[in-house]
Amino acid sequence: LQHLTQHQHRIVIDADTHASDLSTYGERPGLYYHGRPLAAEEIIAEMDGAGVDMANIWQNPAATRYPGDTAGNYAALLAANEYVYLAACRHPQRLLPSGW
């Protein structure tokens, strides 16, 4: 809150970014971007290049792998949300976490 208050007149926030724990994926497709899993740190690097100060970050619904049963789906979504939470803890002045 202090960071937002201090920079309130000149902060740029991306309202819709999606992060994924890359350790749960094999090789990512290189050319197709939409839905491609990105780590939180990759998102921050893209933000730096675009002049974005902060981002609302949440799990990537196009990249989260659901096994198809209720318990497995719950566990997959919980893990994806936990990754977002921990990324925001590592980068509190860059990432605003949201749940799905």
mmCIF file with all atom_site columns, C-alpha atoms in Angstrom:
data_model
loop_
_atom_site.group_PDB
_atom_site.id
_atom_site.type_symbol
_atom_site.label_atom_id
_atom_site.label_alt_id
_atom_site.label_comp_id
_atom_site.label_asym_id
_atom_site.label_entity_id
_atom_site.label_seq_id
_atom_site.pdbx_PDB_ins_code
_atom_site.Cartn_x
_atom_site.Cartn_y
_atom_site.Cartn_z
_atom_site.occupancy
_atom_site.B_iso_or_equiv
_atom_site.pdbx_formal_charge
_atom_site.auth_seq_id
_atom_site.auth_comp_id
_atom_site.auth_asym_id
_atom_site.auth_atom_id
_atom_site.pdbx_PDB_model_num
ATOM 1   C CA . LEU A 1 1   ? 0.000   0.000   0.000   1.00 0.00 ? 1   LEU A CA 1
ATOM 2   C CA . GLN A 1 2   ? 2.859   2.359   0.800   1.00 0.00 ? 2   GLN A CA 1
ATOM 3   C CA . HIS A 1 3   ? 4.401   1.713   -2.639  1.00 0.00 ? 3   HIS A CA 1
ATOM 4   C CA . LEU A 1 4   ? 1.089   2.409   -4.392  1.00 0.00 ? 4   LEU A CA 1
ATOM 5   C CA . THR A 1 5   ? 0.482   5.557   -2.366  1.00 0.00 ? 5   THR A CA 1
ATOM 6   C CA . GLN A 1 6   ? 3.996   6.845   -3.051  1.00 0.00 ? 6   GLN A CA 1
ATOM 7   C CA . HIS A 1 7   ? 3.711   6.294   -6.827  1.00 0.00 ? 7   HIS A CA 1
ATOM 8   C CA . GLN A 1 8   ? -0.025  6.834   -7.303  1.00 0.00 ? 8   GLN A CA 1
ATOM 9   C CA . HIS A 1 9   ? 0.281   9.608   -9.893  1.00 0.00 ? 9   HIS A CA 1
ATOM 10  C CA . ARG A 1 10  ? 2.728   7.835   -12.180 1.00 0.00 ? 10  ARG A CA 1
ATOM 11  C CA . ILE A 1 11  ? 2.245   4.085   -11.920 1.00 0.00 ? 11  ILE A CA 1
ATOM 12  C CA . VAL A 1 12  ? 1.380   1.890   -14.911 1.00 0.00 ? 12  VAL A CA 1
ATOM 13  C CA . ILE A 1 13  ? -0.464  -1.358  -14.080 1.00 0.00 ? 13  ILE A CA 1
ATOM 14  C CA . ASP A 1 14  ? -1.181  -4.207  -16.484 1.00 0.00 ? 14  ASP A CA 1
ATOM 15  C CA . ALA A 1 15  ? -4.573  -5.537  -15.441 1.00 0.00 ? 15  ALA A CA 1
ATOM 16  C CA . ASP A 1 16  ? -4.356  -9.036  -16.898 1.00 0.00 ? 16  ASP A CA 1
ATOM 17  C CA . THR A 1 17  ? -1.261  -11.243 -16.777 1.00 0.00 ? 17  THR A CA 1
ATOM 18  C CA . HIS A 1 18  ? -1.033  -15.003 -16.264 1.00 0.00 ? 18  HIS A CA 1
ATOM 19  C CA . ALA A 1 19  ? 1.852   -16.901 -14.661 1.00 0.00 ? 19  ALA A CA 1
ATOM 20  C CA . SER A 1 20  ? 2.611   -20.612 -14.552 1.00 0.00 ? 20  SER A CA 1
ATOM 21  C CA . ASP A 1 21  ? 5.035   -22.792 -12.636 1.00 0.00 ? 21  ASP A CA 1
ATOM 22  C CA . LEU A 1 22  ? 7.267   -23.922 -15.499 1.00 0.00 ? 22  LEU A CA 1
ATOM 23  C CA . SER A 1 23  ? 8.501   -26.947 -13.555 1.00 0.00 ? 23  SER A CA 1
ATOM 24  C CA . THR A 1 24  ? 5.172   -28.630 -14.356 1.00 0.00 ? 24  THR A CA 1
ATOM 25  C CA . TYR A 1 25  ? 5.697   -28.374 -18.138 1.00 0.00 ? 25  TYR A CA 1
ATOM 26  C CA . GLY A 1 26  ? 7.961   -29.955 -20.681 1.00 0.00 ? 26  GLY A CA 1
ATOM 27  C CA . GLU A 1 27  ? 9.255   -27.958 -23.611 1.00 0.00 ? 27  GLU A CA 1
ATOM 28  C CA . ARG A 1 28  ? 7.131   -24.904 -24.389 1.00 0.00 ? 28  ARG A CA 1
ATOM 29  C CA . PRO A 1 29  ? 6.105   -24.015 -27.930 1.00 0.00 ? 29  PRO A CA 1
ATOM 30  C CA . GLY A 1 30  ? 8.331   -21.197 -29.124 1.00 0.00 ? 30  GLY A CA 1
ATOM 31  C CA . LEU A 1 31  ? 6.223   -19.507 -31.786 1.00 0.00 ? 31  LEU A CA 1
ATOM 32  C CA . TYR A 1 32  ? 2.676   -19.654 -30.469 1.00 0.00 ? 32  TYR A CA 1
ATOM 33  C CA . TYR A 1 33  ? 2.279   -17.126 -27.657 1.00 0.00 ? 33  TYR A CA 1
ATOM 34  C CA . HIS A 1 34  ? -1.383  -17.162 -26.538 1.00 0.00 ? 34  HIS A CA 1
ATOM 35  C CA . GLY A 1 35  ? -1.776  -19.628 -23.705 1.00 0.00 ? 35  GLY A CA 1
ATOM 36  C CA . ARG A 1 36  ? 1.966   -20.316 -23.580 1.00 0.00 ? 36  ARG A CA 1
ATOM 37  C CA . PRO A 1 37  ? 3.068   -20.775 -19.965 1.00 0.00 ? 37  PRO A CA 1
ATOM 38  C CA . LEU A 1 38  ? 5.233   -17.926 -18.654 1.00 0.00 ? 38  LEU A CA 1
ATOM 39  C CA . ALA A 1 39  ? 7.009   -17.781 -15.314 1.00 0.00 ? 39  ALA A CA 1
ATOM 40  C CA . ALA A 1 40  ? 6.410   -14.741 -13.120 1.00 0.00 ? 40  ALA A CA 1
ATOM 41  C CA . GLU A 1 41  ? 9.971   -13.587 -13.712 1.00 0.00 ? 41  GLU A CA 1
ATOM 42  C CA . GLU A 1 42  ? 9.434   -13.739 -17.488 1.00 0.00 ? 42  GLU A CA 1
ATOM 43  C CA . ILE A 1 43  ? 6.374   -11.556 -17.074 1.00 0.00 ? 43  ILE A CA 1
ATOM 44  C CA . ILE A 1 44  ? 8.407   -9.049  -15.060 1.00 0.00 ? 44  ILE A CA 1
ATOM 45  C CA . ALA A 1 45  ? 11.057  -8.978  -17.806 1.00 0.00 ? 45  ALA A CA 1
ATOM 46  C CA . GLU A 1 46  ? 8.316   -8.239  -20.365 1.00 0.00 ? 46  GLU A CA 1
ATOM 47  C CA . MET A 1 47  ? 6.918   -5.547  -18.066 1.00 0.00 ? 47  MET A CA 1
ATOM 48  C CA . ASP A 1 48  ? 10.346  -3.939  -17.849 1.00 0.00 ? 48  ASP A CA 1
ATOM 49  C CA . GLY A 1 49  ? 10.579  -3.832  -21.639 1.00 0.00 ? 49  GLY A CA 1
ATOM 50  C CA . ALA A 1 50  ? 7.113   -2.287  -21.933 1.00 0.00 ? 50  ALA A CA 1
ATOM 51  C CA . GLY A 1 51  ? 7.504   0.270   -19.141 1.00 0.00 ? 51  GLY A CA 1
ATOM 52  C CA . VAL A 1 52  ? 4.915   -1.397  -16.888 1.00 0.00 ? 52  VAL A CA 1
ATOM 53  C CA . ASP A 1 53  ? 5.400   -0.912  -13.151 1.00 0.00 ? 53  ASP A CA 1
ATOM 54  C CA . MET A 1 54  ? 3.030   -3.521  -11.736 1.00 0.00 ? 54  MET A CA 1
ATOM 55  C CA . ALA A 1 55  ? 0.738   -6.277  -12.970 1.00 0.00 ? 55  ALA A CA 1
ATOM 56  C CA . ASN A 1 56  ? -2.370  -8.011  -11.761 1.00 0.00 ? 56  ASN A CA 1
ATOM 57  C CA . ILE A 1 57  ? -1.253  -11.641 -11.969 1.00 0.00 ? 57  ILE A CA 1
ATOM 58  C CA . TRP A 1 58  ? -3.242  -14.844 -11.815 1.00 0.00 ? 58  TRP A CA 1
ATOM 59  C CA . GLN A 1 59  ? -3.013  -18.434 -12.981 1.00 0.00 ? 59  GLN A CA 1
ATOM 60  C CA . ASN A 1 60  ? -3.133  -19.179 -16.688 1.00 0.00 ? 60  ASN A CA 1
ATOM 61  C CA . PRO A 1 61  ? -6.457  -20.948 -17.420 1.00 0.00 ? 61  PRO A CA 1
ATOM 62  C CA . ALA A 1 62  ? -5.240  -21.903 -20.904 1.00 0.00 ? 62  ALA A CA 1
ATOM 63  C CA . ALA A 1 63  ? -2.098  -23.549 -19.527 1.00 0.00 ? 63  ALA A CA 1
ATOM 64  C CA . THR A 1 64  ? -3.234  -25.088 -16.228 1.00 0.00 ? 64  THR A CA 1
ATOM 65  C CA . ARG A 1 65  ? -3.351  -28.856 -16.664 1.00 0.00 ? 65  ARG A CA 1
ATOM 66  C CA . TYR A 1 66  ? -6.446  -30.410 -15.132 1.00 0.00 ? 66  TYR A CA 1
ATOM 67  C CA . PRO A 1 67  ? -6.532  -34.213 -14.828 1.00 0.00 ? 67  PRO A CA 1
ATOM 68  C CA . GLY A 1 68  ? -10.331 -34.368 -15.147 1.00 0.00 ? 68  GLY A CA 1
ATOM 69  C CA . ASP A 1 69  ? -11.466 -35.575 -11.734 1.00 0.00 ? 69  ASP A CA 1
ATOM 70  C CA . THR A 1 70  ? -12.743 -33.304 -8.964  1.00 0.00 ? 70  THR A CA 1
ATOM 71  C CA . ALA A 1 71  ? -9.908  -33.904 -6.496  1.00 0.00 ? 71  ALA A CA 1
ATOM 72  C CA . GLY A 1 72  ? -7.225  -33.642 -9.185  1.00 0.00 ? 72  GLY A CA 1
ATOM 73  C CA . ASN A 1 73  ? -8.744  -30.489 -10.658 1.00 0.00 ? 73  ASN A CA 1
ATOM 74  C CA . TYR A 1 74  ? -8.883  -28.932 -7.194  1.00 0.00 ? 74  TYR A CA 1
ATOM 75  C CA . ALA A 1 75  ? -5.238  -29.804 -6.537  1.00 0.00 ? 75  ALA A CA 1
ATOM 76  C CA . ALA A 1 76  ? -4.128  -28.412 -9.916  1.00 0.00 ? 76  ALA A CA 1
ATOM 77  C CA . LEU A 1 77  ? -5.952  -25.119 -9.385  1.00 0.00 ? 77  LEU A CA 1
ATOM 78  C CA . LEU A 1 78  ? -4.697  -24.830 -5.792  1.00 0.00 ? 78  LEU A CA 1
ATOM 79  C CA . ALA A 1 79  ? -1.095  -25.367 -6.973  1.00 0.00 ? 79  ALA A CA 1
ATOM 80  C CA . ALA A 1 80  ? -1.512  -22.767 -9.726  1.00 0.00 ? 80  ALA A CA 1
ATOM 81  C CA . ASN A 1 81  ? -2.929  -20.225 -7.264  1.00 0.00 ? 81  ASN A CA 1
ATOM 82  C CA . GLU A 1 82  ? -0.172  -20.989 -4.761  1.00 0.00 ? 82  GLU A CA 1
ATOM 83  C CA . TYR A 1 83  ? 2.444   -20.298 -7.447  1.00 0.00 ? 83  TYR A CA 1
ATOM 84  C CA . VAL A 1 84  ? 0.854   -16.890 -8.086  1.00 0.00 ? 84  VAL A CA 1
ATOM 85  C CA . TYR A 1 85  ? 0.779   -16.136 -4.352  1.00 0.00 ? 85  TYR A CA 1
ATOM 86  C CA . LEU A 1 86  ? 4.433   -17.082 -3.870  1.00 0.00 ? 86  LEU A CA 1
ATOM 87  C CA . ALA A 1 87  ? 5.483   -15.072 -6.950  1.00 0.00 ? 87  ALA A CA 1
ATOM 88  C CA . ALA A 1 88  ? 3.739   -12.019 -5.507  1.00 0.00 ? 88  ALA A CA 1
ATOM 89  C CA . CYS A 1 89  ? 5.510   -12.600 -2.188  1.00 0.00 ? 89  CYS A CA 1
ATOM 90  C CA . ARG A 1 90  ? 8.850   -12.600 -4.048  1.00 0.00 ? 90  ARG A CA 1
ATOM 91  C CA . HIS A 1 91  ? 7.956   -9.441  -6.003  1.00 0.00 ? 91  HIS A CA 1
ATOM 92  C CA . PRO A 1 92  ? 5.483   -7.440  -3.859  1.00 0.00 ? 92  PRO A CA 1
ATOM 93  C CA . GLN A 1 93  ? 6.145   -4.135  -5.623  1.00 0.00 ? 93  GLN A CA 1
ATOM 94  C CA . ARG A 1 94  ? 5.647   -5.637  -9.083  1.00 0.00 ? 94  ARG A CA 1
ATOM 95  C CA . LEU A 1 95  ? 2.867   -8.235  -8.829  1.00 0.00 ? 95  LEU A CA 1
ATOM 96  C CA . LEU A 1 96  ? -0.691  -7.912  -7.504  1.00 0.00 ? 96  LEU A CA 1
ATOM 97  C CA . PRO A 1 97  ? -1.979  -11.485 -6.958  1.00 0.00 ? 97  PRO A CA 1
ATOM 98  C CA . SER A 1 98  ? -5.479  -12.614 -7.843  1.00 0.00 ? 98  SER A CA 1
ATOM 99  C CA . GLY A 1 99  ? -7.128  -16.008 -7.412  1.00 0.00 ? 99  GLY A CA 1
ATOM 100 C CA . TRP A 1 100 ? -9.156  -18.027 -9.873  1.00 0.00 ? 100 TRP A CA 1
#
